[in-house]
mmCIF file of C-alpha atoms and ligand atoms in Angstrom:
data_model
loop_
_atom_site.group_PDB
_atom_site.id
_atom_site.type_symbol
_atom_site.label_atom_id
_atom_site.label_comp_id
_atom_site.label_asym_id
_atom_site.label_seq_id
_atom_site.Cartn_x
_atom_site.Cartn_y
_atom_site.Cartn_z
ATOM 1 C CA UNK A 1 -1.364 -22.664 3.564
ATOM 2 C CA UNK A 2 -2.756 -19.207 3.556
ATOM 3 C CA UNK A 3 -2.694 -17.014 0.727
ATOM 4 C CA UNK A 4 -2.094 -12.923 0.565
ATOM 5 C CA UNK A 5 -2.914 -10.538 -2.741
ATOM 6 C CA UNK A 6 -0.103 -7.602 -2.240
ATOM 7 C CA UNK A 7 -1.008 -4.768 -5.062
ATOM 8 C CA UNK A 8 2.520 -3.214 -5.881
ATOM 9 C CA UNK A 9 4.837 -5.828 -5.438
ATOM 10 C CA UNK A 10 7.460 -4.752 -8.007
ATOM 11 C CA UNK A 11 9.092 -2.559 -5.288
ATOM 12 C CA UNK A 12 9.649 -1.125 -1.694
ATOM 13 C CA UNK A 13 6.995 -2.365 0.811
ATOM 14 C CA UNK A 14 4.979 -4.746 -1.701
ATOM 15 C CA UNK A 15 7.960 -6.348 -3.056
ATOM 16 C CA UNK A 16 9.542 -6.724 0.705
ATOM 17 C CA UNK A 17 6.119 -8.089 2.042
ATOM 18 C CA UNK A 18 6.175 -10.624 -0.946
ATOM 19 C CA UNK A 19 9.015 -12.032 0.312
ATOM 20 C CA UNK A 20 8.186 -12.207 3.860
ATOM 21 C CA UNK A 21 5.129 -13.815 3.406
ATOM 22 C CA UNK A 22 6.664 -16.545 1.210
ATOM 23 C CA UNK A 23 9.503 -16.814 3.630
ATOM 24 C CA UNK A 24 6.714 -17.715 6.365
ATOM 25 C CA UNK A 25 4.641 -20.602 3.860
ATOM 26 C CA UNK A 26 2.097 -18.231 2.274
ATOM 27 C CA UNK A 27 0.988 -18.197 -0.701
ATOM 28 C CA UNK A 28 1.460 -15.011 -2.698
ATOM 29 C CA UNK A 29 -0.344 -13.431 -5.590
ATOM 30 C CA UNK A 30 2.425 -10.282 -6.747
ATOM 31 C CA UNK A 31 0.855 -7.445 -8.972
ATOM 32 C CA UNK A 32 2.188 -4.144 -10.361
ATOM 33 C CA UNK A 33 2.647 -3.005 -13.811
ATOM 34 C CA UNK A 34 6.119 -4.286 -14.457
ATOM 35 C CA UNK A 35 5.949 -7.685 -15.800
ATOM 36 C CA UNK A 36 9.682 -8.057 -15.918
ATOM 37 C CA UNK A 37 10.011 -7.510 -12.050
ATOM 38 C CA UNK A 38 7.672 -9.695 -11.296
ATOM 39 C CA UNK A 39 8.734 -12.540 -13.234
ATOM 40 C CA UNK A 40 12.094 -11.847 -11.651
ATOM 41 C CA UNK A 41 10.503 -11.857 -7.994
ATOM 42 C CA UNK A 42 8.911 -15.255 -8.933
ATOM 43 C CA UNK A 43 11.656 -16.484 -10.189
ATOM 44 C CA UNK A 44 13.112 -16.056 -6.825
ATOM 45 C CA UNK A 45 10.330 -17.113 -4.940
ATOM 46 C CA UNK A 46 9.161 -20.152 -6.743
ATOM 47 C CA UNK A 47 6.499 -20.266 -8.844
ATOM 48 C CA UNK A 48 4.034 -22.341 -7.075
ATOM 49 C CA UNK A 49 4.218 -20.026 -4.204
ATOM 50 C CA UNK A 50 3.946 -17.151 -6.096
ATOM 51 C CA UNK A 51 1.365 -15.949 -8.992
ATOM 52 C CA UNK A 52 1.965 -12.898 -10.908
ATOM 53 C CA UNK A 53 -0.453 -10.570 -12.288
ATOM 54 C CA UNK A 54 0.879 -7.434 -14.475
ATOM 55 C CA UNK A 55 -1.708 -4.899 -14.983
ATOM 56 C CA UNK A 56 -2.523 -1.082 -14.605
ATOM 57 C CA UNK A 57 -4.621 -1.035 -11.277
ATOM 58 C CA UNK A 58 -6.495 1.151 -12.508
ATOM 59 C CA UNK A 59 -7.700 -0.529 -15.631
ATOM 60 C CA UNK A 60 -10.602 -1.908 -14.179
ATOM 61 C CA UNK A 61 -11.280 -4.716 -16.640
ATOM 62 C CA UNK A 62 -7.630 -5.910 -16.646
ATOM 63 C CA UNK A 63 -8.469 -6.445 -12.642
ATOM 64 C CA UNK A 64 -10.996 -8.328 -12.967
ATOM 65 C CA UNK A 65 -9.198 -10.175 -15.779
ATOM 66 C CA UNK A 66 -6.512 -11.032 -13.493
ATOM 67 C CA UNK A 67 -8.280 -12.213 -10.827
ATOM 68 C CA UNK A 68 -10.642 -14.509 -12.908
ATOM 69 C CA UNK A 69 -7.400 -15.934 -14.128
ATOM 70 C CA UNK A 70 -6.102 -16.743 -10.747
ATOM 71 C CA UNK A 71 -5.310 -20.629 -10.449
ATOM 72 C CA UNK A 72 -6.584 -22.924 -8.571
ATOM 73 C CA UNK A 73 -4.473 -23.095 -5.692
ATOM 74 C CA UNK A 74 -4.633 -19.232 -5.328
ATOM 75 C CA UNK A 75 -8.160 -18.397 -5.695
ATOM 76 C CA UNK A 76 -8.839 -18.488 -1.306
ATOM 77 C CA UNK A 77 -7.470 -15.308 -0.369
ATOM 78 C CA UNK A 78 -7.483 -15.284 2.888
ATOM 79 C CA UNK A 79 -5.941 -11.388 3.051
ATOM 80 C CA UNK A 80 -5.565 -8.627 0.709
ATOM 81 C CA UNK A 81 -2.669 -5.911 1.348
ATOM 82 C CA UNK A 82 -3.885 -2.988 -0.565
ATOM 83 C CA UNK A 83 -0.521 -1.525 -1.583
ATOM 84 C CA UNK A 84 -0.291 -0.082 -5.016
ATOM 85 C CA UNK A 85 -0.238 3.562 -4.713
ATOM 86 C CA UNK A 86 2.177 6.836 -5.600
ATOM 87 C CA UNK A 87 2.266 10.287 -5.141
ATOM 88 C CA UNK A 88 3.373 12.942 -7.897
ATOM 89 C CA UNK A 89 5.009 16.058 -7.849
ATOM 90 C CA UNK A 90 5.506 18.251 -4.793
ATOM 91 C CA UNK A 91 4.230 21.768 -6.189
ATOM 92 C CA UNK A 92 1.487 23.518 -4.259
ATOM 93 C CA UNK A 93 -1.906 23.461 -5.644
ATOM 94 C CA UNK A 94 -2.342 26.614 -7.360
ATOM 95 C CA UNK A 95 0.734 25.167 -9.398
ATOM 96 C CA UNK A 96 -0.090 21.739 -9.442
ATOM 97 C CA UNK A 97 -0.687 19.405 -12.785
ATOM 98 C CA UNK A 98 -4.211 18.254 -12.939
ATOM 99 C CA UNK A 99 -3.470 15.081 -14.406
ATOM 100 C CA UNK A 100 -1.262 13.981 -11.425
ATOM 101 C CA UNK A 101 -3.793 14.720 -9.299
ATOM 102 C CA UNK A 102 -5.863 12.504 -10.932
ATOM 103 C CA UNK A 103 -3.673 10.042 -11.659
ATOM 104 C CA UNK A 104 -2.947 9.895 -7.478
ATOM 105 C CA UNK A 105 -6.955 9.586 -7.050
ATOM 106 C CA UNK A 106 -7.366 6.930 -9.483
ATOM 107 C CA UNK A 107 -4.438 4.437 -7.879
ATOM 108 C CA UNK A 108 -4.853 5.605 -4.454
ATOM 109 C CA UNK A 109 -8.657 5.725 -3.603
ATOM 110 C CA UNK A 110 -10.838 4.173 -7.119
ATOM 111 C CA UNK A 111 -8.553 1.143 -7.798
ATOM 112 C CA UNK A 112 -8.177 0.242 -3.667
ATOM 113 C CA UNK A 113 -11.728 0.804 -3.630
ATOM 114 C CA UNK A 114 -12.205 -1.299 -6.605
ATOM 115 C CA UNK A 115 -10.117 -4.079 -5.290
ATOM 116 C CA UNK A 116 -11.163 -4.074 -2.120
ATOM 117 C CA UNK A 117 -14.975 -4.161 -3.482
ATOM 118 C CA UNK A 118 -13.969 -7.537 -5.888
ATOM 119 C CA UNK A 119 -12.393 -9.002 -3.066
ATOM 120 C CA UNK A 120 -14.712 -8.748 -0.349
ATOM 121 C CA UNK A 121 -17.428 -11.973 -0.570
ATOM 122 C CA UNK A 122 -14.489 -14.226 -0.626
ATOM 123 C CA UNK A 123 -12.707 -12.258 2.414
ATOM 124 C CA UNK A 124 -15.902 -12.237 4.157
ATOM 125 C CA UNK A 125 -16.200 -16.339 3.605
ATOM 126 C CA UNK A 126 -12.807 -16.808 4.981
ATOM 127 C CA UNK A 127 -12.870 -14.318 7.780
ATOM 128 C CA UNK A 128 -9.527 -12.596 6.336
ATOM 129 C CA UNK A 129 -8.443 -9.249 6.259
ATOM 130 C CA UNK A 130 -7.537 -5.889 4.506
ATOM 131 C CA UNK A 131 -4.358 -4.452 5.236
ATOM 132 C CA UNK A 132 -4.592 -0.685 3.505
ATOM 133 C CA UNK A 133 -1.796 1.464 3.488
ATOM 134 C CA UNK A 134 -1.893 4.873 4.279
ATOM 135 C CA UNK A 135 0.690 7.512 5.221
ATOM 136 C CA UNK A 136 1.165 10.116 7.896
ATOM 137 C CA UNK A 137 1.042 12.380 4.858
ATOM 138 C CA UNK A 138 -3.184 11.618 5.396
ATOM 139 C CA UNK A 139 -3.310 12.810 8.939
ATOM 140 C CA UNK A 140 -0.676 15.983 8.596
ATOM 141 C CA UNK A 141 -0.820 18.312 5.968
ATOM 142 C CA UNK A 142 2.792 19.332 4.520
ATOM 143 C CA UNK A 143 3.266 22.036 1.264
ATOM 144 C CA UNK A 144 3.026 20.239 -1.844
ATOM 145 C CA UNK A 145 0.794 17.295 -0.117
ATOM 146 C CA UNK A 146 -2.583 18.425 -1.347
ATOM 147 C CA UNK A 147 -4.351 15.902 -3.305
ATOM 148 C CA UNK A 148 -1.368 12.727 -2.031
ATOM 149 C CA UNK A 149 -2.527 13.443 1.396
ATOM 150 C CA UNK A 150 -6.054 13.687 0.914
ATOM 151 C CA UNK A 151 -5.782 10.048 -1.370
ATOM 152 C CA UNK A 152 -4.347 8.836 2.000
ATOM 153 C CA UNK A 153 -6.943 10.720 4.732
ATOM 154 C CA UNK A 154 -9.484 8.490 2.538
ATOM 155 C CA UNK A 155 -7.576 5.369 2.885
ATOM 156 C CA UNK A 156 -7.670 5.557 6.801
ATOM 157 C CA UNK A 157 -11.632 6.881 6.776
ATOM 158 C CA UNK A 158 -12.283 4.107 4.563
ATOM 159 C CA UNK A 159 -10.881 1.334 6.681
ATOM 160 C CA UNK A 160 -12.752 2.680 10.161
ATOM 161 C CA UNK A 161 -15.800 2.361 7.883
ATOM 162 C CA UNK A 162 -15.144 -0.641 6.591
ATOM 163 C CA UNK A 163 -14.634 -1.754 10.064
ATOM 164 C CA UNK A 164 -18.376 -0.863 10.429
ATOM 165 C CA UNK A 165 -19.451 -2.367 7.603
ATOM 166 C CA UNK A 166 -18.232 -6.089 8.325
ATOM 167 C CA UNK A 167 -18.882 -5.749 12.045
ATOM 168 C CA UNK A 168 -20.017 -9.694 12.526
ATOM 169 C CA UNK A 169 -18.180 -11.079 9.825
ATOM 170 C CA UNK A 170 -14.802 -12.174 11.361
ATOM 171 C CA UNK A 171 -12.925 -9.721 8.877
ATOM 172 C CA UNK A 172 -9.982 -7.805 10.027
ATOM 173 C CA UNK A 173 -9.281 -4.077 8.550
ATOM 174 C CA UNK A 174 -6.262 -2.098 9.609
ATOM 175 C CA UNK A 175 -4.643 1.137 7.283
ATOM 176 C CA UNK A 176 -0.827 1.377 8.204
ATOM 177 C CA UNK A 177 0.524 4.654 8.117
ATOM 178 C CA UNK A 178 4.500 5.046 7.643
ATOM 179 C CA UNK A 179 6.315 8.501 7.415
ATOM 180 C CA UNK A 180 9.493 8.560 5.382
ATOM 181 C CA UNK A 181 10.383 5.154 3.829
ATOM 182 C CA UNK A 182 13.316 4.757 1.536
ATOM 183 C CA UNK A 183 12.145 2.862 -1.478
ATOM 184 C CA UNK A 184 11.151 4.251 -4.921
ATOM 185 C CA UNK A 185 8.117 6.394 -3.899
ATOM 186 C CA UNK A 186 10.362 9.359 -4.192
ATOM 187 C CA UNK A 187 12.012 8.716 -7.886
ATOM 188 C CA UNK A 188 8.332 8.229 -8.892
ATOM 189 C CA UNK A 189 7.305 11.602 -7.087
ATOM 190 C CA UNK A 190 9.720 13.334 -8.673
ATOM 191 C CA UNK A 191 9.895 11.445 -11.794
ATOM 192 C CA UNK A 192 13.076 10.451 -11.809
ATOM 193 C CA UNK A 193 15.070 12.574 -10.061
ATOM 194 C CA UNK A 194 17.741 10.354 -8.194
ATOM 195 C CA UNK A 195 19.356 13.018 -6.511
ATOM 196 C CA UNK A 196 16.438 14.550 -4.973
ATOM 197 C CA UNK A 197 15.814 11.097 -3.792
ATOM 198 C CA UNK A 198 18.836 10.048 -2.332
ATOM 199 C CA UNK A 199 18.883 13.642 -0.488
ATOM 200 C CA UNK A 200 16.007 13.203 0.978
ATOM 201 C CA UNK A 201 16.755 10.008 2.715
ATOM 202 C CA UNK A 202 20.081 10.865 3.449
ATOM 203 C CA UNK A 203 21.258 11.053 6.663
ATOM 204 C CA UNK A 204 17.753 10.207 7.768
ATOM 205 C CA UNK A 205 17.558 6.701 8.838
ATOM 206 C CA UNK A 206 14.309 6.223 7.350
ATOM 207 C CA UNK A 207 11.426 3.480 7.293
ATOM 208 C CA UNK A 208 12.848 0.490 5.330
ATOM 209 C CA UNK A 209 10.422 -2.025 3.053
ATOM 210 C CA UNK A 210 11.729 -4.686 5.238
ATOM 211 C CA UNK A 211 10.089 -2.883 8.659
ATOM 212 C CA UNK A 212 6.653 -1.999 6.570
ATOM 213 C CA UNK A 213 7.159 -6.159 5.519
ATOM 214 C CA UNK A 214 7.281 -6.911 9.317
ATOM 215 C CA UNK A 215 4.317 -4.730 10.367
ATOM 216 C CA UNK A 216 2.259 -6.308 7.890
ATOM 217 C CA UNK A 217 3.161 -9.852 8.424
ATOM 218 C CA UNK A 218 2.476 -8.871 12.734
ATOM 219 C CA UNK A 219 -0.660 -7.549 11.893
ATOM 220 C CA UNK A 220 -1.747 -10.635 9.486
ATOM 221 C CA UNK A 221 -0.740 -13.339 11.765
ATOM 222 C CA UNK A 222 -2.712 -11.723 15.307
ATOM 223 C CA UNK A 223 -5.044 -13.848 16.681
ATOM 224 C CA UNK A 224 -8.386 -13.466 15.275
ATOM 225 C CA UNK A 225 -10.074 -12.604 17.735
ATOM 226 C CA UNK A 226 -7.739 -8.686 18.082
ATOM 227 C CA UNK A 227 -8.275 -5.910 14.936
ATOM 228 C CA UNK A 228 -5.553 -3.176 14.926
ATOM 229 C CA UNK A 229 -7.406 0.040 13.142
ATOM 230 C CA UNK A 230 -4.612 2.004 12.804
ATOM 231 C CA UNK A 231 -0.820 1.807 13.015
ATOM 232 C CA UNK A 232 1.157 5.205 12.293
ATOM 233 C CA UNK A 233 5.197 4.674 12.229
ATOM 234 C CA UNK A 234 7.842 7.592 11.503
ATOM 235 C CA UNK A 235 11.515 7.107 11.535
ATOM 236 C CA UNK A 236 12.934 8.712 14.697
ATOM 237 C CA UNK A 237 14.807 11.386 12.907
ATOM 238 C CA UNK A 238 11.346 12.613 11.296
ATOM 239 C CA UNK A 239 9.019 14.606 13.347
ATOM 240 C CA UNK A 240 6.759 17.289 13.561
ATOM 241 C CA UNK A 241 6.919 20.936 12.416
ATOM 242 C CA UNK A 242 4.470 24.078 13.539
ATOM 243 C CA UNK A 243 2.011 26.039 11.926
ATOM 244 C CA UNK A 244 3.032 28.474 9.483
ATOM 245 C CA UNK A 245 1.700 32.375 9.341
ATOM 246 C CA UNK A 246 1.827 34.823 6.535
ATOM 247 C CA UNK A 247 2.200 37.920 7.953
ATOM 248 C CA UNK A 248 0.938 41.054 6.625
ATOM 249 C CA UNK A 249 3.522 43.665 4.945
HETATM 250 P P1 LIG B 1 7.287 2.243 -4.662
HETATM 251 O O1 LIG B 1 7.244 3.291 -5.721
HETATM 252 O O2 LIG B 1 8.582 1.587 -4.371
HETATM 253 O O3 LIG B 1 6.178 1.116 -4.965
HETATM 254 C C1 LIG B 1 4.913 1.455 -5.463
HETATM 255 C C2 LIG B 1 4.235 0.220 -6.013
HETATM 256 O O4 LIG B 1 2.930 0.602 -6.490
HETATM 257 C C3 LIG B 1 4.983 -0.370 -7.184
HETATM 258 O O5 LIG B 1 5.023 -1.775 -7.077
HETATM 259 C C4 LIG B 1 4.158 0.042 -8.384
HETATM 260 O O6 LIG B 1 4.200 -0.948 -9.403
HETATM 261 C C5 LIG B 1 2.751 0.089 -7.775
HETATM 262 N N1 LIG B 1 1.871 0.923 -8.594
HETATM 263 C C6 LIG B 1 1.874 2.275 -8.719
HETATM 264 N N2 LIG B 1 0.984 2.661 -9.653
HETATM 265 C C7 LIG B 1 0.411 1.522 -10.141
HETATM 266 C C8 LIG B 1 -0.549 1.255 -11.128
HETATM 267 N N3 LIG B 1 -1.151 2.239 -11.835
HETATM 268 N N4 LIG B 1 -0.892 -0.026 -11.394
HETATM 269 C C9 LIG B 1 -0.321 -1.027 -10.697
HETATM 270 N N5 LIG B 1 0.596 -0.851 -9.721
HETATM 271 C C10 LIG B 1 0.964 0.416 -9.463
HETATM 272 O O7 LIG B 1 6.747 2.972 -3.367
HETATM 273 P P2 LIG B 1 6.357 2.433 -1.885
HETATM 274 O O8 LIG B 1 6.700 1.015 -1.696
HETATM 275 O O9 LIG B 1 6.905 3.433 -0.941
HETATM 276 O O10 LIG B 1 4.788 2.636 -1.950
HETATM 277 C C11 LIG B 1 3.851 1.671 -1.566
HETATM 278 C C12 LIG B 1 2.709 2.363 -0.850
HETATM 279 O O11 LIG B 1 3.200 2.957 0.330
HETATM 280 C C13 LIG B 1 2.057 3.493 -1.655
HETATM 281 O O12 LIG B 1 0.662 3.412 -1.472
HETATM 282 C C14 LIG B 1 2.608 4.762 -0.991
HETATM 283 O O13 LIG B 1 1.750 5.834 -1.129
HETATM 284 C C15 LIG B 1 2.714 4.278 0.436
HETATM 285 N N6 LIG B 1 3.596 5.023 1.335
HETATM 286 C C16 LIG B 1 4.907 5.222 1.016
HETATM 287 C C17 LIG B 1 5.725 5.895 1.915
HETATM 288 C C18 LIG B 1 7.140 6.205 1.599
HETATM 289 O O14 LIG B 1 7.689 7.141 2.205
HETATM 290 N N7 LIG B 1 7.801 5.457 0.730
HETATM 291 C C19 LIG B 1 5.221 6.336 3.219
HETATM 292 C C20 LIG B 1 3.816 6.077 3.416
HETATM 293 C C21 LIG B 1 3.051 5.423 2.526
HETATM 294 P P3 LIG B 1 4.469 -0.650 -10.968
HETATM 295 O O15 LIG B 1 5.187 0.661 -11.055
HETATM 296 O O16 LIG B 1 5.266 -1.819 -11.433
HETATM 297 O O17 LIG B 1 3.104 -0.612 -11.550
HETATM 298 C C1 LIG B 2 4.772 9.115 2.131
HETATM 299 C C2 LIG B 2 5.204 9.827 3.356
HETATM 300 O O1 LIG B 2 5.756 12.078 4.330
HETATM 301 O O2 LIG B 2 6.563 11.613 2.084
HETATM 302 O O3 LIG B 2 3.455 8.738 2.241
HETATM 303 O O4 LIG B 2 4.229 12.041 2.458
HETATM 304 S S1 LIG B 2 5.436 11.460 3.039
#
């Protein structure tokens, strides 16, 4: 039985992947900040196929807490699904709050990084892999993406060059990329604003946890001998839009 760490597993693609990989015989180990929904999510899982870890990602002690905690039975990770992530506000730069901006560099890029880093010698000695997700938002630049996209450009570098790094050990590293996905990324961007969120993914047909659930669960189950770097995946009804040009007068 195989066994997957998924960082944000309260909601949208974490939670989703949780229950796909159970649903297939893994072995899950659920974090996120919420206690209550994880409890809830092992409650429906079972509770010897899933292990729950509530802390701040980017409490750096607490992580380590948590994983020298793990039980027995879910210490051999065989893949880690670096999930956990958010991006805050929409407002250019030159109006942007500085503590979002770090608050987005701290979840996105220092506690993946830190995660990654913990997890790594037992990845290595199991020939597993690192699933990292990105978003197109790291590849093309939209108005109020600033520091959310960069988090995400790193996220993709990152996995190429840890793709470098462990060339020879076995391990797998892929960043997965989705466009518009309907789950609570934009209540949290907005804080709380329902009806920005359900207007945004009105009408749209966007990404669903349940496809970003399948992607992941493809990519971890490949033989071992294939690595997919990169997987980018919009919604059809999203697309590109052109340059933009401030004329003069
Ligand atoms: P959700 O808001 O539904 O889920 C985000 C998850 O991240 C939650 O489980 C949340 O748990 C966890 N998280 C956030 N901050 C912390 C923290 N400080 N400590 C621990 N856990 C944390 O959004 P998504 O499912 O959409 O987001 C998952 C990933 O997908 C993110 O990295 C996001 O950037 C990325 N993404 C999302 C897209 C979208 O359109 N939805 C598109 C492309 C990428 P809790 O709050 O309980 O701590
Ligand atoms: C989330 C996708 O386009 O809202 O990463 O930035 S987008």
């Amino acid at each position: 039985m195989k066994t997957i760490l998924i960082t944000g597993a309260t909601s949208g693609f974490g939670r989703a992947a949780a229950r796909r990989f159970v649903d297939a015989g893994w072995r899950v180990i659920a974090t996120g900040r919420r206690a209550g929904r994880l409890d809830t999510l092992a409650a429906e899982l079972g509770r010897d196929r899933v292990h729950t870890a509530a802390f701040d990602i980017r409490d750096e002690a607490a992580m380590h807490g948590a994983l020298d905690a793990l039980p027995e039975d879910f210490r051999a990770i065989d893949v880690l699904v670096n999930n956990a992530g958010l991006a805050l506000g929409t407002a250019p730069a030159q109006r942007a709050d500085l503590a979002q901006w770090k608050q987005m560099i701290d979840t996105n890029i220092t506690a993946l990084v830190t995660m990654t880093h913990a997890l790594l010698p037992g990845l290595i000695e199991r020939r597993g892999a690192i699933l990292n997700i990105g978003s197109v938002a790291g590849s093309y630049p939209y108005t109020g993406g600033n520091v959310y996209g960069g988090t995400k450009a790193f996220v993709s570098q990152f996995s190429l060059g840890l793709r470098s790094d462990l060339h020879g050990t076995g391990v797998r590293v892929t960043s997965i990329e989705p466009g518009m996905a309907e789950t609570e990324f934009t209540l949290v961007r907005t804080s709380g604003d329902s009806a920005a969120s359900e207007n945004l993914y009105k009408g749209a047909d966007p990404i669903t946890p349940d496809d970003i659930a399948e992607t992941l669960f493809w990519v971890a189950n490949l033989p071992p001998h294939l690595n997919v770097n990169r997987i980018e995946v919009m919604p059809v009804r999203q697309s590109f839009a052109g340059f933009q040009v401030a004329r003069e007068g």
